[in-house]
Amino acid sequence: MGRSSKDKRDIYYRLAKEGGWRARSAFKLLQLDQRFQLFQGVRRAVDLCAAPGSWSQVLSRHLRGSEGSPAQVVAVDLQAMAPLPGVLQIQGDITKASTAQEIQRHFEGLPADLVVCDGAPDVTGLHDLDEYIQAQLLLAALNITTHVLKRGGTFVAKIFRGKDVTLLYSQLRLFFPDVTCAKPRSSRNSSIEAFVVCRGYNPPEGFVPTMDNPLLEPEAGLALSRLSGPSRVIVPFVACGDLSAFDPDRTYPLQRSVQGASCEDSVQGSTCETSVQGPLGEGMSVQGPECEELSRLSLLD
Ligand SMILES: C[S@@+](CC[C@H](N)C(=O)[O-])C[C@H]1O[C@@H](n2cnc3c(N)ncnc32)[C@H](O)[C@@H]1O
């Protein structure tokens, strides 16, 4: 698809050309790193939904392994992309168990320190549908992340701040005590896109990573019966917010996170501020040099 004249006027489009970046999105990751120091101490990183590869370029240029040796970077996308030095490419689907296994093989069984995902579906222009599909892609990214990320690791993903965004925050908070939503300066104001920075990976006790999505399988009951313990509650909730398997007499972490949470979204002009009240945390909006931090959700229980 050709570039519109609007793209050509865009400063980040021009800077990307000058800097040899494959896409202007490189600046989003660079600015998120400036704000959150994402790259500190990272030796193994995964770039989900990586094509054409500007985030992988950023990772391969900026990460340093131990004693100056290059860090290991794995890039995954449905589409093939031109090779990049120091980046292993997997042409595959992030929803497939085989993709998680391939990443693990490349890291020789060691977990990643950082997983990033700039995934986006082909937008239809129907806002509700686009938001829904984007949310499903984010949850697929979270799901594969539970297979490859180390405890304490960081997950960064694109999010559309639609009307159901607070459900996504609750789903993410099951796995990360620290979830912050930020909009880098290079992300267009006219877009509802932002990024969640999720730190301190800490899955619920007893959670077993699985690629099963019982709610999307035709024989859903059968698939659900394969799961046990906390996974029987958490997987359906993460898959699509379903609480039907939720037993109010049990006290899984899910129960603590979801009950009593009251969230408000207000869209003002082209920017959105999310404020979260109640047990999930307090709303906060900070203007940083490179990133506007929209909300921070910290674990209070
Ligand atoms: C906005 S582009 C990513 C841009 C990239 N971060 C960069 O800086 O060059 C979104 C990508 O998500 C990929 N994608 C969407 N669904 C996917 C899936 N299920 N598995 C793997 N990749 C997927 C698309 O193929 C597309 O290349």
JSON list of C-alpha atoms in Angstrom, two decimals, residues 90-105 144 211:
[
{"chain": "A", "resi": 90, "resn": "ILE", "atom": "CA", "xyz": [9.76, -17.73, 13.32]},
{"chain": "A", "resi": 91, "resn": "GLN", "atom": "CA", "xyz": [7.09, -17.45, 10.68]},
{"chain": "A", "resi": 92, "resn": "GLY", "atom": "CA", "xyz": [4.15, -18.61, 12.74]},
{"chain": "A", "resi": 93, "resn": "ASP", "atom": "CA", "xyz": [0.99, -17.86, 14.63]},
{"chain": "A", "resi": 94, "resn": "ILE", "atom": "CA", "xyz": [1.22, -16.64, 18.24]},
{"chain": "A", "resi": 95, "resn": "THR", "atom": "CA", "xyz": [-1.89, -18.64, 19.13]},
{"chain": "A", "resi": 96, "resn": "LYS", "atom": "CA", "xyz": [-0.19, -21.98, 18.37]},
{"chain": "A", "resi": 97, "resn": "ALA", "atom": "CA", "xyz": [1.52, -24.19, 20.96]},
{"chain": "A", "resi": 98, "resn": "SER", "atom": "CA", "xyz": [4.14, -25.09, 18.34]},
{"chain": "A", "resi": 99, "resn": "THR", "atom": "CA", "xyz": [5.23, -21.41, 18.23]},
{"chain": "A", "resi": 100, "resn": "ALA", "atom": "CA", "xyz": [5.75, -21.35, 22.01]},
{"chain": "A", "resi": 101, "resn": "GLN", "atom": "CA", "xyz": [7.77, -24.58, 21.74]},
{"chain": "A", "resi": 102, "resn": "GLU", "atom": "CA", "xyz": [9.95, -23.14, 18.97]},
{"chain": "A", "resi": 103, "resn": "ILE", "atom": "CA", "xyz": [10.74, -20.07, 21.09]},
{"chain": "A", "resi": 104, "resn": "GLN", "atom": "CA", "xyz": [11.62, -22.30, 24.06]},
{"chain": "A", "resi": 105, "resn": "ARG", "atom": "CA", "xyz": [13.87, -24.44, 21.84]},
{"chain": "A", "resi": 144, "resn": "ILE", "atom": "CA", "xyz": [1.96, -17.40, 24.77]},
{"chain": "A", "resi": 211, "resn": "MET", "atom": "CA", "xyz": [-2.84, -23.00, 24.77]}
]
